[in-house]
Coordinates of N, CA and C in Angstrom, one line a residue:
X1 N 113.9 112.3 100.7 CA 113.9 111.1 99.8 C 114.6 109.9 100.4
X2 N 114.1 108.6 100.2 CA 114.6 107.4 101.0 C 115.6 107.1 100.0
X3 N 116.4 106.2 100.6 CA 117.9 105.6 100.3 C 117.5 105.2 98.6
X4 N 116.1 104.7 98.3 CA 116.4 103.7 97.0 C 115.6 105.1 96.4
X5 N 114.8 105.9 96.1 CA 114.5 107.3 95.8 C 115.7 107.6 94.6
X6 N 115.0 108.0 93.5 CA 115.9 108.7 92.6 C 115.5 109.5 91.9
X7 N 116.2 110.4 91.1 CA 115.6 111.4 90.6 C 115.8 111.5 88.8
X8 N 115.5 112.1 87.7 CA 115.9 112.5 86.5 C 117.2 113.2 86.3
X9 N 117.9 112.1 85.3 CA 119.0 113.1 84.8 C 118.5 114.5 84.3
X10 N 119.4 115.3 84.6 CA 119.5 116.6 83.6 C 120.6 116.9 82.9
X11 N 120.8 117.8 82.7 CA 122.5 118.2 81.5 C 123.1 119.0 83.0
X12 N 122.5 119.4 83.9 CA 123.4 120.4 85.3 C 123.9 118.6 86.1
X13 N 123.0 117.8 85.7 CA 123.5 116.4 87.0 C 124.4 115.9 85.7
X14 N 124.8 116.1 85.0 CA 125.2 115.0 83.8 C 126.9 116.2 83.8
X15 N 126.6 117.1 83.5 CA 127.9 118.4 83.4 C 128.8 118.0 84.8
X16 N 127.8 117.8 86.0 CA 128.2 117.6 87.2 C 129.4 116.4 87.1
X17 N 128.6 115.4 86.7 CA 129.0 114.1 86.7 C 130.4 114.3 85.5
X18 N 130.5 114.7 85.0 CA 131.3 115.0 83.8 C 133.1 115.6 84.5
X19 N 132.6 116.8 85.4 CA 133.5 117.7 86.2 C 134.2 117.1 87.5
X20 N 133.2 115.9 88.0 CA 133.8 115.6 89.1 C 134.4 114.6 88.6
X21 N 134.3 113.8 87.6 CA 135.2 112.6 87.1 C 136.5 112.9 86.8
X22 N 136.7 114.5 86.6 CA 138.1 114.7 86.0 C 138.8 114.9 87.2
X23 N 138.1 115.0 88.5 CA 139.0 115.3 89.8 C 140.0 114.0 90.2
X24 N 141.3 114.0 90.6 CA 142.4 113.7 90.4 C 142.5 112.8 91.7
X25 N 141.6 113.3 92.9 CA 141.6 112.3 93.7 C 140.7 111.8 94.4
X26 N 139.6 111.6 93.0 CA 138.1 111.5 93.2 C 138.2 109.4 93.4
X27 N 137.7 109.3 95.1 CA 137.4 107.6 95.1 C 137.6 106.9 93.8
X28 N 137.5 105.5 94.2 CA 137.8 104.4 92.6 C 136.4 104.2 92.9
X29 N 135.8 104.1 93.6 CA 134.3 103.3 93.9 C 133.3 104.5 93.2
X30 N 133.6 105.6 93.6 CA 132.7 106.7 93.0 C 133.2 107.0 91.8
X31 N 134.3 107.0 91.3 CA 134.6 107.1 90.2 C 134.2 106.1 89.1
X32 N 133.9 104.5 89.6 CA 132.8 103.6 89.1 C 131.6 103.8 89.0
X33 N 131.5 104.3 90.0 CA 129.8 104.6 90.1 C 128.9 105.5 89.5
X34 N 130.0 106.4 89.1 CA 129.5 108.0 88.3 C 129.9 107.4 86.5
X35 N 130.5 106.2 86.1 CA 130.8 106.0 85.2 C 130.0 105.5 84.2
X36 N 128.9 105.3 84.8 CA 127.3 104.5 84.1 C 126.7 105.5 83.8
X37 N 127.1 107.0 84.0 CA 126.2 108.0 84.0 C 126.9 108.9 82.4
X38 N 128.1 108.8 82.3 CA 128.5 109.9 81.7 C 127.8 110.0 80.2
X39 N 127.5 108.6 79.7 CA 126.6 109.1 78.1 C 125.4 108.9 78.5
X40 N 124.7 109.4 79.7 CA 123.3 109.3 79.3 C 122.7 110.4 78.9
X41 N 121.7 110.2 77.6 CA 121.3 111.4 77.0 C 120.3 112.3 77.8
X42 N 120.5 113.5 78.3 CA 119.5 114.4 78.8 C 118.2 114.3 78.0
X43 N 117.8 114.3 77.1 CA 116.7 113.8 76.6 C 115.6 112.8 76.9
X44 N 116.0 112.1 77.3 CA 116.0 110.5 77.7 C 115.0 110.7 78.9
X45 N 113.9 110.3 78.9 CA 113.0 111.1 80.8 C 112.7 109.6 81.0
X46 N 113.7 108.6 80.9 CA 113.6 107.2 81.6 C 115.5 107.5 82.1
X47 N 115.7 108.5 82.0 CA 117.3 108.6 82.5 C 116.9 109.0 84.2
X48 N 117.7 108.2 85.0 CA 117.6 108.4 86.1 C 119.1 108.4 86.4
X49 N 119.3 108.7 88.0 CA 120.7 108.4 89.0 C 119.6 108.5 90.7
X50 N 120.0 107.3 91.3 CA 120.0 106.8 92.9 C 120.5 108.5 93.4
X51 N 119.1 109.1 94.4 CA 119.4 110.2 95.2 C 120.6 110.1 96.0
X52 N 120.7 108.9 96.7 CA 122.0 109.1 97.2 C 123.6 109.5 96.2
X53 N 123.8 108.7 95.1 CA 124.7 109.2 94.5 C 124.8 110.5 93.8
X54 N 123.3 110.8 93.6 CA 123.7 112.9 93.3 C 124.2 113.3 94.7
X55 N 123.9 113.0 96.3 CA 124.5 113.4 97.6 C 125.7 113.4 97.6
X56 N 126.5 112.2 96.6 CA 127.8 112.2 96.9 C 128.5 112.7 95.4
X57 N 127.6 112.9 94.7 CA 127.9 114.0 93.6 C 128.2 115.5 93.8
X58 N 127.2 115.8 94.8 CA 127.0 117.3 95.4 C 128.4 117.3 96.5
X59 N 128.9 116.7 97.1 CA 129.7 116.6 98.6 C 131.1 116.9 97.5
X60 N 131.4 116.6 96.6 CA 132.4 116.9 95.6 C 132.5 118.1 94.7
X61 N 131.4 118.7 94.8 CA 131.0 119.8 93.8 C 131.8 121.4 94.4
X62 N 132.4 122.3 93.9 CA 133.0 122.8 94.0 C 133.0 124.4 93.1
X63 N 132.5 125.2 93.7 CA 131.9 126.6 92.7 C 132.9 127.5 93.0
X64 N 134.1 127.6 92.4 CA 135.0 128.6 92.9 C 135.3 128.5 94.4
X65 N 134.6 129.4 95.3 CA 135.2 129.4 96.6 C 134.3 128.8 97.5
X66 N 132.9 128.8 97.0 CA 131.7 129.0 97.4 C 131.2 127.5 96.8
X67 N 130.8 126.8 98.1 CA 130.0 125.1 97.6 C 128.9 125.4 97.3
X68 N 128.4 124.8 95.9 CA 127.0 125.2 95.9 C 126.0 123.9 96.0
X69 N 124.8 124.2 96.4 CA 124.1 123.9 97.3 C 123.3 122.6 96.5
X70 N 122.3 121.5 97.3 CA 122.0 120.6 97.0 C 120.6 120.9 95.7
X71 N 120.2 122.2 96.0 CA 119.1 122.6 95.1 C 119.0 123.0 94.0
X72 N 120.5 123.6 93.9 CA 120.8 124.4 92.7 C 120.9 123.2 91.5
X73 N 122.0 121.9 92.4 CA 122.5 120.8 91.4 C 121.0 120.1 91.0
X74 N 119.9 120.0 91.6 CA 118.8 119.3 91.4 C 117.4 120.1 90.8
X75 N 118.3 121.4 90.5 CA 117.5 122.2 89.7 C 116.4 121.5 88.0
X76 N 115.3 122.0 87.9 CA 115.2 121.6 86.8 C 114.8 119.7 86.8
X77 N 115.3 118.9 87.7 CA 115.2 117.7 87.8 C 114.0 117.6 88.9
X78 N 113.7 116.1 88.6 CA 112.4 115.7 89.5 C 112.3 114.6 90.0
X79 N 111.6 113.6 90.5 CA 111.5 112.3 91.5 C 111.4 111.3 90.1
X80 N 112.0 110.4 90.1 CA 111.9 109.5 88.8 C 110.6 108.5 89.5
X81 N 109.5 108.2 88.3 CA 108.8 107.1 89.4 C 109.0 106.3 87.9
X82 N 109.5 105.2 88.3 CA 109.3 103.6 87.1 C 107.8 103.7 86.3
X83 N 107.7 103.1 85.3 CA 106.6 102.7 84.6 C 106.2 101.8 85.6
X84 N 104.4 102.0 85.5 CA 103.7 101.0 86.0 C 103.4 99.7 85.1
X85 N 103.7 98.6 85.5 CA 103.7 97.3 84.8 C 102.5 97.0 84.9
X86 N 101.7 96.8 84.2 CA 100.3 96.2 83.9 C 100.4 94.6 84.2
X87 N 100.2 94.0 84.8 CA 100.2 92.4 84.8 C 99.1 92.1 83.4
X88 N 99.6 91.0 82.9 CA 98.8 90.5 81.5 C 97.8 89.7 82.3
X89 N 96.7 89.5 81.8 CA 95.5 89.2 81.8 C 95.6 87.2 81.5
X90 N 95.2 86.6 82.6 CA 95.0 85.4 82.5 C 94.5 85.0 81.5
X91 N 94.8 84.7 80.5 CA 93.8 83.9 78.7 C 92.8 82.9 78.8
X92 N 93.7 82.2 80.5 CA 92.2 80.7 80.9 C 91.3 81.5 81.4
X93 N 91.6 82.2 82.5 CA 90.5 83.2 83.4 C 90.0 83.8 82.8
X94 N 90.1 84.5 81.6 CA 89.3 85.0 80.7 C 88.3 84.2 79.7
X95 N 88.9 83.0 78.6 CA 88.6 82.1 78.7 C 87.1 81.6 79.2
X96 N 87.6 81.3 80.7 CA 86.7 80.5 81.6 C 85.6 81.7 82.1
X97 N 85.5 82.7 82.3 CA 84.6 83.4 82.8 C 83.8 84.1 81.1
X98 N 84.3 84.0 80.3 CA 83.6 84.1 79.0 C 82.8 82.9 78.6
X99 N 83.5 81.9 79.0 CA 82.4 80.5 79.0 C 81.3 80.6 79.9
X100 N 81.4 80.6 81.3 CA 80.0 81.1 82.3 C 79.2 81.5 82.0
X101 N 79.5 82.9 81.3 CA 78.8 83.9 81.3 C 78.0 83.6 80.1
X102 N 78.2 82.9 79.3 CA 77.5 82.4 78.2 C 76.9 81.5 78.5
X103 N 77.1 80.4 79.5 CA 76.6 79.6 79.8 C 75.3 80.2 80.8
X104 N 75.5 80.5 81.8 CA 75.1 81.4 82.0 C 73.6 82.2 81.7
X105 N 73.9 82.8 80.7 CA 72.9 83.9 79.5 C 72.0 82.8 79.2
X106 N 72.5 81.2 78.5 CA 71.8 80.5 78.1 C 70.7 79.7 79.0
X107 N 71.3 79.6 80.1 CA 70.5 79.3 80.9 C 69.5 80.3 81.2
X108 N 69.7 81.3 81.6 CA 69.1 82.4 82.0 C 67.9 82.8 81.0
X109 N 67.7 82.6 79.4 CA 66.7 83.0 78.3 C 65.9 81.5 78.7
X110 N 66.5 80.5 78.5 CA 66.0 78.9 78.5 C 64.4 78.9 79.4
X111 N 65.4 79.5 80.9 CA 64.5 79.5 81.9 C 63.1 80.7 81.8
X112 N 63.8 81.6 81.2 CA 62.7 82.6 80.9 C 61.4 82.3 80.1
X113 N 62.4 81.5 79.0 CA 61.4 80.9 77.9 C 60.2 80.4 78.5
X114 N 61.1 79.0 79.5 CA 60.3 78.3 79.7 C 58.9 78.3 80.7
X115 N 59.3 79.4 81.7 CA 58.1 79.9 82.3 C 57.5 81.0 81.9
X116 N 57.9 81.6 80.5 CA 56.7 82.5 80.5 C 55.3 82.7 80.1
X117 N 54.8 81.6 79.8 CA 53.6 81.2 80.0 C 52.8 80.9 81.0
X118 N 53.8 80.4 82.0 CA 53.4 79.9 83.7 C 53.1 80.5 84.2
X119 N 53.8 81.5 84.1 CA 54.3 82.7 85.2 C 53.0 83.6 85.9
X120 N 52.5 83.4 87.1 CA 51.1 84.1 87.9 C 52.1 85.7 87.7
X121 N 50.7 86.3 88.2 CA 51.3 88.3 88.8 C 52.2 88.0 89.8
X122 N 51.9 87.0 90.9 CA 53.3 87.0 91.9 C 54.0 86.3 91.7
X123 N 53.9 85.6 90.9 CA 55.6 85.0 90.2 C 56.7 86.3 89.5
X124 N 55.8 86.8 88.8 CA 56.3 88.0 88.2 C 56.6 88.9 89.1
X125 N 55.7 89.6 90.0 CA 56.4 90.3 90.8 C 57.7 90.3 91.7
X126 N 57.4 88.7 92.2 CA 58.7 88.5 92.9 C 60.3 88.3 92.3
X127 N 59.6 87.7 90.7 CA 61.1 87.8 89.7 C 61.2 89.2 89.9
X128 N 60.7 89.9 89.8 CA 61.1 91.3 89.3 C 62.0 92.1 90.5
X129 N 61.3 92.1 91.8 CA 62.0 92.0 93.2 C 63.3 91.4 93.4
X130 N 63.4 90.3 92.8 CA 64.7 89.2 92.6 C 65.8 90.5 91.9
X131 N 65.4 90.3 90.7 CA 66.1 91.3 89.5 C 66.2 92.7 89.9
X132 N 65.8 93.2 90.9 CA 65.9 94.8 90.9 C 66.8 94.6 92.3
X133 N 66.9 93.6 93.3 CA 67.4 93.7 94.2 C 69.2 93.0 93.8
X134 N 69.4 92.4 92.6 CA 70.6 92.1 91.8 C 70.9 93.4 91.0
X135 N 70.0 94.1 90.5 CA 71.4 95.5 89.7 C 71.0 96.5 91.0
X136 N 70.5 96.3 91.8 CA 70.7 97.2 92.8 C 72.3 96.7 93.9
X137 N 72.5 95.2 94.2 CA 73.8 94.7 94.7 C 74.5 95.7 93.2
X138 N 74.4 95.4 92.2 CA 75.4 96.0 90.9 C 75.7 97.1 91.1
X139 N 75.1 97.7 91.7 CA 74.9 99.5 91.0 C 75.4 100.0 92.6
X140 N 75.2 99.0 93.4 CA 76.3 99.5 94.7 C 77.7 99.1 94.5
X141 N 78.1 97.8 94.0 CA 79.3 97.8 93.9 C 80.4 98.6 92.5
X142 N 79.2 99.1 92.0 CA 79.8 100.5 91.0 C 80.2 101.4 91.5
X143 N 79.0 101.8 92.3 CA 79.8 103.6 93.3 C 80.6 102.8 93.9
X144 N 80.4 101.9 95.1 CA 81.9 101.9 95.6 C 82.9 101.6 95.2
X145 N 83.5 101.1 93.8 CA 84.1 101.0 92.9 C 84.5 102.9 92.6
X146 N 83.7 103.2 92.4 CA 84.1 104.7 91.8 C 84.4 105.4 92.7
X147 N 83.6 105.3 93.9 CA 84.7 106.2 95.5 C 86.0 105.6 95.4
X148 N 85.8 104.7 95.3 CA 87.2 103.8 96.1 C 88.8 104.7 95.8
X149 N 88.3 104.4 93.7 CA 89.3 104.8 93.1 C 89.1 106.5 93.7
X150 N 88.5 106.9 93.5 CA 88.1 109.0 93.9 C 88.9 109.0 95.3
X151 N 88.4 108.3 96.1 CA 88.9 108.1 97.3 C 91.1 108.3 97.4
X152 N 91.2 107.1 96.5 CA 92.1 106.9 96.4 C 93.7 107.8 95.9
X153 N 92.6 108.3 94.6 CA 93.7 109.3 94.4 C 93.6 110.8 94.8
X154 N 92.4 111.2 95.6 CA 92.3 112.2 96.4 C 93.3 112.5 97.4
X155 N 93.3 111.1 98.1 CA 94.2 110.6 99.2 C 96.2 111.1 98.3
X156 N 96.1 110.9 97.6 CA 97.5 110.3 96.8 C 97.8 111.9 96.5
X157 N 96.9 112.5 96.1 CA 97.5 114.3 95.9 C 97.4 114.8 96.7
X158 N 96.5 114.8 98.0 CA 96.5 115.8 98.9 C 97.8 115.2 99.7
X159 N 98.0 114.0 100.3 CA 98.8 113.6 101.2 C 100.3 113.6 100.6
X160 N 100.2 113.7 99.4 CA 101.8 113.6 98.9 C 102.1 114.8 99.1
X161 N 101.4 115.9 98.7 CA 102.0 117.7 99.1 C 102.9 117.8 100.0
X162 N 102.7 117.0 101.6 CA 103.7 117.2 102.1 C 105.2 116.0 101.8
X163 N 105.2 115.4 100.9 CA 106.3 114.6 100.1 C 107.2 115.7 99.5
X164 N 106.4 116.1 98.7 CA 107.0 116.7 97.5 C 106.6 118.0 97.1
X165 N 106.0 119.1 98.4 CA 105.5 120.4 98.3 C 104.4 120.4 97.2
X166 N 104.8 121.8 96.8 CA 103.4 122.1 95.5 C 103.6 122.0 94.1
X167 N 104.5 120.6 94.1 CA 104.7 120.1 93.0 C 103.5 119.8 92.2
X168 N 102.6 119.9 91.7 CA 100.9 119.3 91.4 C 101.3 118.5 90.6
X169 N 102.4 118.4 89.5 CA 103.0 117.1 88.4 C 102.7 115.9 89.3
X170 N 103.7 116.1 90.5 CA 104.2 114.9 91.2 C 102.9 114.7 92.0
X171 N 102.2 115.0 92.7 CA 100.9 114.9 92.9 C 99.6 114.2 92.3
X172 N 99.6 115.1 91.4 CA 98.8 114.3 90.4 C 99.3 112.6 89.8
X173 N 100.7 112.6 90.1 CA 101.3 111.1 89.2 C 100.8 110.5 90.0
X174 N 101.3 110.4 91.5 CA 101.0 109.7 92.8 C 99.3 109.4 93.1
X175 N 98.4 110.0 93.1 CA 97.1 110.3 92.9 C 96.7 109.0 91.7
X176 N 97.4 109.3 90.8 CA 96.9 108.1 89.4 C 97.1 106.7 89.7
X177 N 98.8 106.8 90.4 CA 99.3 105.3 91.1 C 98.3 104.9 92.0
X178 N 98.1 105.8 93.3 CA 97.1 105.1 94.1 C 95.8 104.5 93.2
X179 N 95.5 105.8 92.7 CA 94.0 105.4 92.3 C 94.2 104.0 90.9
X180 N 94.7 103.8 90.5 CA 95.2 102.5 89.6 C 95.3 101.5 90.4
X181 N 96.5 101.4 91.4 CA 96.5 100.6 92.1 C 95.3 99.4 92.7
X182 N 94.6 101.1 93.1 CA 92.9 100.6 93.9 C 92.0 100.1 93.1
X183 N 92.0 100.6 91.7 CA 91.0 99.9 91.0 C 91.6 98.7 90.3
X184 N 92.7 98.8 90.6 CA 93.0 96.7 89.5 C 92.8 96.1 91.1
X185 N 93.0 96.5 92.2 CA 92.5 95.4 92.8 C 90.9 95.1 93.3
X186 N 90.4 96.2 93.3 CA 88.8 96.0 93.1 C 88.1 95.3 92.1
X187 N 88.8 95.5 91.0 CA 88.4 94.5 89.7 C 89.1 93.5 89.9
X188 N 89.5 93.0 90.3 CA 90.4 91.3 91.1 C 89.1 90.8 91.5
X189 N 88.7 91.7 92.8 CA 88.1 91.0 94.1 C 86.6 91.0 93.5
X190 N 86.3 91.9 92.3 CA 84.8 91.7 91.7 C 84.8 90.7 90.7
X191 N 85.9 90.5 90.3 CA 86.1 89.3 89.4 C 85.6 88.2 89.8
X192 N 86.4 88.1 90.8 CA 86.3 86.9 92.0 C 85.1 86.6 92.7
X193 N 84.2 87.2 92.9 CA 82.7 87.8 92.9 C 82.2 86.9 92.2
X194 N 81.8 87.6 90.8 CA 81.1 87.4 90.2 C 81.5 85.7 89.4
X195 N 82.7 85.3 89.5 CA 83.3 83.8 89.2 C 82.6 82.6 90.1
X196 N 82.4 83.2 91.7 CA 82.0 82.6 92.4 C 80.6 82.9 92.5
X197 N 79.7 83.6 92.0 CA 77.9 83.8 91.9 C 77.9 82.8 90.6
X198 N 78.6 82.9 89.4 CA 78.4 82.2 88.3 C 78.5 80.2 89.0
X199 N 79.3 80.2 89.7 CA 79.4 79.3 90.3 C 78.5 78.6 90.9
X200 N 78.1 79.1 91.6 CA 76.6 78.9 92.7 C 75.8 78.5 92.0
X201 N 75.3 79.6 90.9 CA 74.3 79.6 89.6 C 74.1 78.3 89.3
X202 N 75.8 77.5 88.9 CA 75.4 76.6 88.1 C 75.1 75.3 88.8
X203 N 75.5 75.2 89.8 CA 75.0 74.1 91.1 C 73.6 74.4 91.3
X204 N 72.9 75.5 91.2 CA 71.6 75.4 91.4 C 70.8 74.3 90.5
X205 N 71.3 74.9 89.2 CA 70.8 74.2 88.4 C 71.1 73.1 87.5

């Protein structure tokens, strides 16, 4: 575990924290530092403590004759990972890409309207060529969209195993982060896509 790495309180890290506070010639700095811990509810699975400070929780721990071991104290506990923060959604960029797209549509029926009367067999067929070669760009940037994320959190479970063994909890969380990660920023960069095709669109016409 890296220096900023933390883990879940439990009632064995909290009892810990409880037993070494009463030692008589326990640091002022660690006896500060262990002092943010002592009412946190074991219940609580947003209760964390900095891995380094269970290290210097454990280095004071004391089992009769016999020091007991870093595993035993971190028994029952696990890797604390923070909530993932969803960024809120732009209201103009939403907004403004809801206006396009309408704008857009209306153009898009207008023009339909207007040549369907006109329209030869190879006018038609080439619209249709047009239109099949657009949800075909679509329908590619869906699967790669759907590997990406598959990709992603395949990557995130298999490669964490050696992080955090055959933990599958912790595996599977890391797996979700990647693959989340991957798809809000694929939906960014398709956003951005499709903002700038609407764009183009409307300079055509």
């Amino acid at each position: 575990l890296s220096k900023m790495a933390a883990v879940v309180c439990t009632d064995r890290i909290l009892e810990a924290i409880k037993t070494v506070s009463l030692q008589t010639d326990l640091p002022s700095d660690l006896q500060k530092e262990l002092g943010g811990y002592k009412d946190y509810p074991a219940s609580d699975k947003s209760a964390h403590i900095p891995f380094q400070t269970v290290k210097k929780l454990h280095g004071r721990l004391q089992d009769g004759e016999k020091k007991q071991y870093l595993h035993e104290l971190l028994e029952g506990s696990d890797v604390y990972f923070p909530p993932l923060e969803t960024p809120p959604r732009n209201p103009e960029l939403v907004a403004r890409l809801e206006r396009l797209r309408r704008e857009q549509e209306n153009r898009q029926y207008a023009q339909m309207t207007r040549d369907m009367g006109k329209r030869s067999q190879q006018g038609a067929l080439s619209d249709f060529g047009s239109e099949a070669k657009e949800v075909k760009t679509y329908l590619l940037a869906l699967i790669n969209f759907m590997v990406s994320v598959a990709a992603a959190f395949t990557f995130g479970y298999v490669g964490s195993e050696y992080a955090f063994g055959a933990s599958v909890t912790l595996r599977v969380m890391t797996g979700i982060i990647l693959a989340t990660m991957v798809a809000m920023a694929d939906i960014y960069f398709m956003a951005k896509v499709v903002e700038e095709e609407v764009a183009k669109h409307e300079k055509q016409h």
